[in-house]
Amino acid sequence: MRDSPSLAASSAVATRAPAHGAGPELAGALRLHGPSLAQSARRLCGNAADADDLVHDVYERALRLAARRPTHANVRAYLHRILRNLFLDRRRSAARRPMVPLDVVEVAWEPPGEREEGWSRVSDDQLSDAIAALPGRLQQVFRLHAYERLPYREIASRLGISPVTVGTRLTRARRQLRARLTRAASR
């Protein structure tokens, strides 16, 4: 059985100087038990990519928590316990995120011709007028984001508001612009 590139990279993590005084014993144990961890991870995850990520996280956690590991503990069992706990944490986390089947999701897609045709009728003056017609707070956020290309955090810092408020105002500005420009394009 060949090790995947990610597993080899994870093994490289274990060969470096261990953090927190882990010592060569733990680094050696990680190299020794790496194939067993990888096999268990593949069995749990069902695919090699997720398994490699899981094994890498095991290495990270084992090295980070090396000082707290009981010295009398069975290292192989300790590493497999970390693997199992991390796997369960990931499963619980995934269970909290709702999965929506793609056939249920409505995708707002129009053939390119129709969409481009409508917006191509909007002149630069109509766009400028629509932006100028936005309420002051919305216009300010829109200009900082669209023209100055500032990220939400920078806009929030400049205006003394939260990044969430920036996002809300930007969404409202876009909605109002879309409504005004759609009306302008249909004339």
PDB file of C-alpha atoms in Angstrom:
ATOM      1  CA  MET A   1       0.000   0.000   0.000  1.00  0.00           C
ATOM      2  CA  ARG A   2       1.502   3.352  -1.081  1.00  0.00           C
ATOM      3  CA  ASP A   3       1.339   6.409   1.120  1.00  0.00           C
ATOM      4  CA  SER A   4      -0.450   9.347  -0.418  1.00  0.00           C
ATOM      5  CA  PRO A   5       1.389  12.657  -0.871  1.00  0.00           C
ATOM      6  CA  SER A   6      -0.553  14.203   2.011  1.00  0.00           C
ATOM      7  CA  LEU A   7       0.385  11.345   4.324  1.00  0.00           C
ATOM      8  CA  ALA A   8       4.013  11.811   3.367  1.00  0.00           C
ATOM      9  CA  ALA A   9       3.691  15.512   4.165  1.00  0.00           C
ATOM     10  CA  SER A  10       2.103  14.662   7.515  1.00  0.00           C
ATOM     11  CA  SER A  11       5.016  12.336   8.250  1.00  0.00           C
ATOM     12  CA  ALA A  12       7.333  15.230   7.493  1.00  0.00           C
ATOM     13  CA  VAL A  13       5.553  17.198  10.217  1.00  0.00           C
ATOM     14  CA  ALA A  14       6.358  14.429  12.666  1.00  0.00           C
ATOM     15  CA  THR A  15      10.052  14.373  11.720  1.00  0.00           C
ATOM     16  CA  ARG A  16      10.615  18.052  12.427  1.00  0.00           C
ATOM     17  CA  ALA A  17      11.600  19.193  15.876  1.00  0.00           C
ATOM     18  CA  PRO A  18       8.477  18.473  17.920  1.00  0.00           C
ATOM     19  CA  ALA A  19       6.762  21.363  19.625  1.00  0.00           C
ATOM     20  CA  HIS A  20       6.423  21.791  23.374  1.00  0.00           C
ATOM     21  CA  GLY A  21       9.243  19.423  24.246  1.00  0.00           C
ATOM     22  CA  ALA A  22       7.484  16.411  22.738  1.00  0.00           C
ATOM     23  CA  GLY A  23      10.805  14.718  22.241  1.00  0.00           C
ATOM     24  CA  PRO A  24      11.934  12.229  19.663  1.00  0.00           C
ATOM     25  CA  GLU A  25       9.826   9.469  21.242  1.00  0.00           C
ATOM     26  CA  LEU A  26       6.544  10.951  20.038  1.00  0.00           C
ATOM     27  CA  ALA A  27       7.958  11.862  16.617  1.00  0.00           C
ATOM     28  CA  GLY A  28       9.146   8.280  16.225  1.00  0.00           C
ATOM     29  CA  ALA A  29       5.770   6.951  17.340  1.00  0.00           C
ATOM     30  CA  LEU A  30       4.034   9.125  14.767  1.00  0.00           C
ATOM     31  CA  ARG A  31       6.276   7.719  12.024  1.00  0.00           C
ATOM     32  CA  LEU A  32       5.791   4.176  13.282  1.00  0.00           C
ATOM     33  CA  HIS A  33       2.012   4.342  13.629  1.00  0.00           C
ATOM     34  CA  GLY A  34       1.352   6.603  10.607  1.00  0.00           C
ATOM     35  CA  PRO A  35       0.355   3.762   8.254  1.00  0.00           C
ATOM     36  CA  SER A  36      -2.025   2.313  10.846  1.00  0.00           C
ATOM     37  CA  LEU A  37      -3.571   5.742  11.448  1.00  0.00           C
ATOM     38  CA  ALA A  38      -3.944   6.264   7.693  1.00  0.00           C
ATOM     39  CA  GLN A  39      -5.668   2.903   7.265  1.00  0.00           C
ATOM     40  CA  SER A  40      -8.077   3.599  10.115  1.00  0.00           C
ATOM     41  CA  ALA A  41      -8.776   7.089   8.796  1.00  0.00           C
ATOM     42  CA  ARG A  42      -9.562   5.770   5.302  1.00  0.00           C
ATOM     43  CA  ARG A  43     -11.940   3.247   6.813  1.00  0.00           C
ATOM     44  CA  LEU A  44     -13.685   5.950   8.849  1.00  0.00           C
ATOM     45  CA  CYS A  45     -13.792   8.668   6.179  1.00  0.00           C
ATOM     46  CA  GLY A  46     -14.425   6.592   3.125  1.00  0.00           C
ATOM     47  CA  ASN A  47     -12.103   8.615   0.902  1.00  0.00           C
ATOM     48  CA  ALA A  48      -8.382   9.249   0.784  1.00  0.00           C
ATOM     49  CA  ALA A  49      -8.460  13.058   0.793  1.00  0.00           C
ATOM     50  CA  ASP A  50     -10.496  13.353   3.993  1.00  0.00           C
ATOM     51  CA  ALA A  51      -8.457  10.551   5.555  1.00  0.00           C
ATOM     52  CA  ASP A  52      -5.187  12.357   4.810  1.00  0.00           C
ATOM     53  CA  ASP A  53      -6.555  15.560   6.333  1.00  0.00           C
ATOM     54  CA  LEU A  54      -7.652  13.643   9.412  1.00  0.00           C
ATOM     55  CA  VAL A  55      -4.250  11.985   9.882  1.00  0.00           C
ATOM     56  CA  HIS A  56      -2.519  15.333   9.495  1.00  0.00           C
ATOM     57  CA  ASP A  57      -4.797  16.784  12.186  1.00  0.00           C
ATOM     58  CA  VAL A  58      -3.943  13.840  14.444  1.00  0.00           C
ATOM     59  CA  TYR A  59      -0.227  14.620  14.033  1.00  0.00           C
ATOM     60  CA  GLU A  60      -0.851  18.266  14.776  1.00  0.00           C
ATOM     61  CA  ARG A  61      -2.906  17.590  17.879  1.00  0.00           C
ATOM     62  CA  ALA A  62      -0.527  14.920  19.192  1.00  0.00           C
ATOM     63  CA  LEU A  63       2.447  17.262  18.859  1.00  0.00           C
ATOM     64  CA  ARG A  64       0.549  20.205  20.324  1.00  0.00           C
ATOM     65  CA  LEU A  65      -0.669  18.194  23.317  1.00  0.00           C
ATOM     66  CA  ALA A  66       2.547  16.212  23.795  1.00  0.00           C
ATOM     67  CA  ALA A  67       3.300  17.752  27.187  1.00  0.00           C
ATOM     68  CA  ARG A  68      -0.083  16.616  28.546  1.00  0.00           C
ATOM     69  CA  ARG A  69       0.153  13.036  27.237  1.00  0.00           C
ATOM     70  CA  PRO A  70       0.471  10.506  30.045  1.00  0.00           C
ATOM     71  CA  THR A  71       3.927   8.889  29.807  1.00  0.00           C
ATOM     72  CA  HIS A  72       2.620   5.470  30.747  1.00  0.00           C
ATOM     73  CA  ALA A  73      -0.024   5.508  28.005  1.00  0.00           C
ATOM     74  CA  ASN A  74       0.015   3.153  25.043  1.00  0.00           C
ATOM     75  CA  VAL A  75       1.097   5.570  22.278  1.00  0.00           C
ATOM     76  CA  ARG A  76      -0.667   3.669  19.500  1.00  0.00           C
ATOM     77  CA  ALA A  77      -3.939   3.625  21.438  1.00  0.00           C
ATOM     78  CA  TYR A  78      -3.459   7.312  22.335  1.00  0.00           C
ATOM     79  CA  LEU A  79      -3.019   8.285  18.657  1.00  0.00           C
ATOM     80  CA  HIS A  80      -6.005   6.197  17.571  1.00  0.00           C
ATOM     81  CA  ARG A  81      -8.112   7.818  20.300  1.00  0.00           C
ATOM     82  CA  ILE A  82      -7.169  11.252  18.950  1.00  0.00           C
ATOM     83  CA  LEU A  83      -8.084  10.046  15.442  1.00  0.00           C
ATOM     84  CA  ARG A  84     -11.472   8.771  16.580  1.00  0.00           C
ATOM     85  CA  ASN A  85     -12.253  11.922  18.579  1.00  0.00           C
ATOM     86  CA  LEU A  86     -11.311  14.215  15.692  1.00  0.00           C
ATOM     87  CA  PHE A  87     -13.411  12.127  13.297  1.00  0.00           C
ATOM     88  CA  LEU A  88     -16.414  12.326  15.623  1.00  0.00           C
ATOM     89  CA  ASP A  89     -15.920  16.082  16.057  1.00  0.00           C
ATOM     90  CA  ARG A  90     -15.990  16.483  12.275  1.00  0.00           C
ATOM     91  CA  ARG A  91     -19.116  14.356  11.948  1.00  0.00           C
ATOM     92  CA  ARG A  92     -20.921  16.336  14.641  1.00  0.00           C
ATOM     93  CA  SER A  93     -19.883  19.594  13.020  1.00  0.00           C
ATOM     94  CA  ALA A  94     -21.085  18.387   9.619  1.00  0.00           C
ATOM     95  CA  ALA A  95     -24.391  17.265  11.143  1.00  0.00           C
ATOM     96  CA  ARG A  96     -25.008  20.804  12.407  1.00  0.00           C
ATOM     97  CA  ARG A  97     -24.568  22.229   8.898  1.00  0.00           C
ATOM     98  CA  PRO A  98     -27.673  21.597   6.849  1.00  0.00           C
ATOM     99  CA  MET A  99     -27.089  19.761   3.586  1.00  0.00           C
ATOM    100  CA  VAL A 100     -29.392  20.829   0.778  1.00  0.00           C
ATOM    101  CA  PRO A 101     -29.587  18.579  -2.279  1.00  0.00           C
ATOM    102  CA  LEU A 102     -28.611  20.399  -5.460  1.00  0.00           C
ATOM    103  CA  ASP A 103     -31.841  19.466  -7.200  1.00  0.00           C
ATOM    104  CA  VAL A 104     -33.747  21.444  -4.539  1.00  0.00           C
ATOM    105  CA  VAL A 105     -31.627  24.577  -4.840  1.00  0.00           C
ATOM    106  CA  GLU A 106     -32.969  27.123  -7.269  1.00  0.00           C
ATOM    107  CA  VAL A 107     -30.177  28.587  -9.303  1.00  0.00           C
ATOM    108  CA  ALA A 108     -30.803  32.011 -10.754  1.00  0.00           C
ATOM    109  CA  TRP A 109     -29.511  31.346 -14.234  1.00  0.00           C
ATOM    110  CA  GLU A 110     -30.494  33.020 -17.408  1.00  0.00           C
ATOM    111  CA  PRO A 111     -29.014  32.415 -20.799  1.00  0.00           C
ATOM    112  CA  PRO A 112     -26.180  34.943 -21.277  1.00  0.00           C
ATOM    113  CA  GLY A 113     -27.812  36.605 -24.285  1.00  0.00           C
ATOM    114  CA  GLU A 114     -30.949  37.704 -22.453  1.00  0.00           C
ATOM    115  CA  ARG A 115     -29.130  39.023 -19.433  1.00  0.00           C
ATOM    116  CA  GLU A 116     -26.462  40.894 -21.364  1.00  0.00           C
ATOM    117  CA  GLU A 117     -29.017  42.329 -23.731  1.00  0.00           C
ATOM    118  CA  GLY A 118     -31.031  43.955 -20.937  1.00  0.00           C
ATOM    119  CA  TRP A 119     -28.054  45.441 -19.111  1.00  0.00           C
ATOM    120  CA  SER A 120     -26.439  46.633 -22.314  1.00  0.00           C
ATOM    121  CA  ARG A 121     -29.311  49.108 -22.645  1.00  0.00           C
ATOM    122  CA  VAL A 122     -28.325  50.824 -19.383  1.00  0.00           C
ATOM    123  CA  SER A 123     -26.189  53.865 -20.082  1.00  0.00           C
ATOM    124  CA  ASP A 124     -23.370  55.156 -17.915  1.00  0.00           C
ATOM    125  CA  ASP A 125     -25.522  58.188 -17.067  1.00  0.00           C
ATOM    126  CA  GLN A 126     -28.375  55.930 -15.911  1.00  0.00           C
ATOM    127  CA  LEU A 127     -25.947  53.976 -13.725  1.00  0.00           C
ATOM    128  CA  SER A 128     -24.518  57.181 -12.226  1.00  0.00           C
ATOM    129  CA  ASP A 129     -28.037  58.525 -11.616  1.00  0.00           C
ATOM    130  CA  ALA A 130     -29.091  55.256  -9.930  1.00  0.00           C
ATOM    131  CA  ILE A 131     -26.054  55.353  -7.624  1.00  0.00           C
ATOM    132  CA  ALA A 132     -26.668  59.038  -6.850  1.00  0.00           C
ATOM    133  CA  ALA A 133     -30.298  58.228  -5.976  1.00  0.00           C
ATOM    134  CA  LEU A 134     -29.246  55.758  -3.254  1.00  0.00           C
ATOM    135  CA  PRO A 135     -29.725  56.925   0.343  1.00  0.00           C
ATOM    136  CA  GLY A 136     -26.492  58.437   1.736  1.00  0.00           C
ATOM    137  CA  ARG A 137     -25.441  55.520   3.947  1.00  0.00           C
ATOM    138  CA  LEU A 138     -26.032  52.954   1.215  1.00  0.00           C
ATOM    139  CA  GLN A 139     -24.336  55.094  -1.420  1.00  0.00           C
ATOM    140  CA  GLN A 140     -21.275  55.615   0.763  1.00  0.00           C
ATOM    141  CA  VAL A 141     -20.808  51.880   1.428  1.00  0.00           C
ATOM    142  CA  PHE A 142     -21.449  51.017  -2.220  1.00  0.00           C
ATOM    143  CA  ARG A 143     -18.888  53.544  -3.508  1.00  0.00           C
ATOM    144  CA  LEU A 144     -16.208  52.402  -1.039  1.00  0.00           C
ATOM    145  CA  HIS A 145     -16.709  48.784  -2.038  1.00  0.00           C
ATOM    146  CA  ALA A 146     -17.349  49.106  -5.785  1.00  0.00           C
ATOM    147  CA  TYR A 147     -15.016  51.967  -6.690  1.00  0.00           C
ATOM    148  CA  GLU A 148     -12.276  51.846  -4.085  1.00  0.00           C
ATOM    149  CA  ARG A 149     -12.400  48.031  -3.815  1.00  0.00           C
ATOM    150  CA  LEU A 150     -12.165  48.138  -0.017  1.00  0.00           C
ATOM    151  CA  PRO A 151     -12.920  44.984   1.985  1.00  0.00           C
ATOM    152  CA  TYR A 152     -15.795  44.968   4.451  1.00  0.00           C
ATOM    153  CA  ARG A 153     -13.513  45.357   7.483  1.00  0.00           C
ATOM    154  CA  GLU A 154     -11.825  48.448   6.070  1.00  0.00           C
ATOM    155  CA  ILE A 155     -15.164  50.045   5.198  1.00  0.00           C
ATOM    156  CA  ALA A 156     -16.451  49.223   8.687  1.00  0.00           C
ATOM    157  CA  SER A 157     -13.373  50.782  10.254  1.00  0.00           C
ATOM    158  CA  ARG A 158     -13.673  53.965   8.185  1.00  0.00           C
ATOM    159  CA  LEU A 159     -17.372  54.401   8.888  1.00  0.00           C
ATOM    160  CA  GLY A 160     -17.382  53.219  12.498  1.00  0.00           C
ATOM    161  CA  ILE A 161     -19.845  50.401  11.862  1.00  0.00           C
ATOM    162  CA  SER A 162     -19.624  46.614  12.025  1.00  0.00           C
ATOM    163  CA  PRO A 163     -18.655  44.482   9.010  1.00  0.00           C
ATOM    164  CA  VAL A 164     -22.102  42.859   9.221  1.00  0.00           C
ATOM    165  CA  THR A 165     -23.705  46.291   8.830  1.00  0.00           C
ATOM    166  CA  VAL A 166     -21.462  46.915   5.816  1.00  0.00           C
ATOM    167  CA  GLY A 167     -22.728  43.700   4.241  1.00  0.00           C
ATOM    168  CA  THR A 168     -26.340  44.576   4.981  1.00  0.00           C
ATOM    169  CA  ARG A 169     -26.023  48.058   3.506  1.00  0.00           C
ATOM    170  CA  LEU A 170     -24.225  46.731   0.448  1.00  0.00           C
ATOM    171  CA  THR A 171     -26.983  44.163  -0.124  1.00  0.00           C
ATOM    172  CA  ARG A 172     -29.665  46.837   0.177  1.00  0.00           C
ATOM    173  CA  ALA A 173     -27.754  49.137  -2.188  1.00  0.00           C
ATOM    174  CA  ARG A 174     -27.431  46.378  -4.787  1.00  0.00           C
ATOM    175  CA  ARG A 175     -31.133  45.553  -4.546  1.00  0.00           C
ATOM    176  CA  GLN A 176     -32.121  49.176  -5.026  1.00  0.00           C
ATOM    177  CA  LEU A 177     -29.698  49.589  -7.929  1.00  0.00           C
ATOM    178  CA  ARG A 178     -30.979  46.419  -9.590  1.00  0.00           C
ATOM    179  CA  ALA A 179     -34.586  47.623  -9.275  1.00  0.00           C
ATOM    180  CA  ARG A 180     -33.798  51.102 -10.658  1.00  0.00           C
ATOM    181  CA  LEU A 181     -31.625  49.812 -13.483  1.00  0.00           C
ATOM    182  CA  THR A 182     -34.122  47.111 -14.444  1.00  0.00           C
ATOM    183  CA  ARG A 183     -36.767  49.798 -14.803  1.00  0.00           C
ATOM    184  CA  ALA A 184     -34.345  51.961 -16.783  1.00  0.00           C
ATOM    185  CA  ALA A 185     -33.390  49.085 -19.078  1.00  0.00           C
ATOM    186  CA  SER A 186     -37.019  48.255 -19.848  1.00  0.00           C
ATOM    187  CA  ARG A 187     -37.765  51.798 -21.065  1.00  0.00           C
TER     188      ARG A 187
END
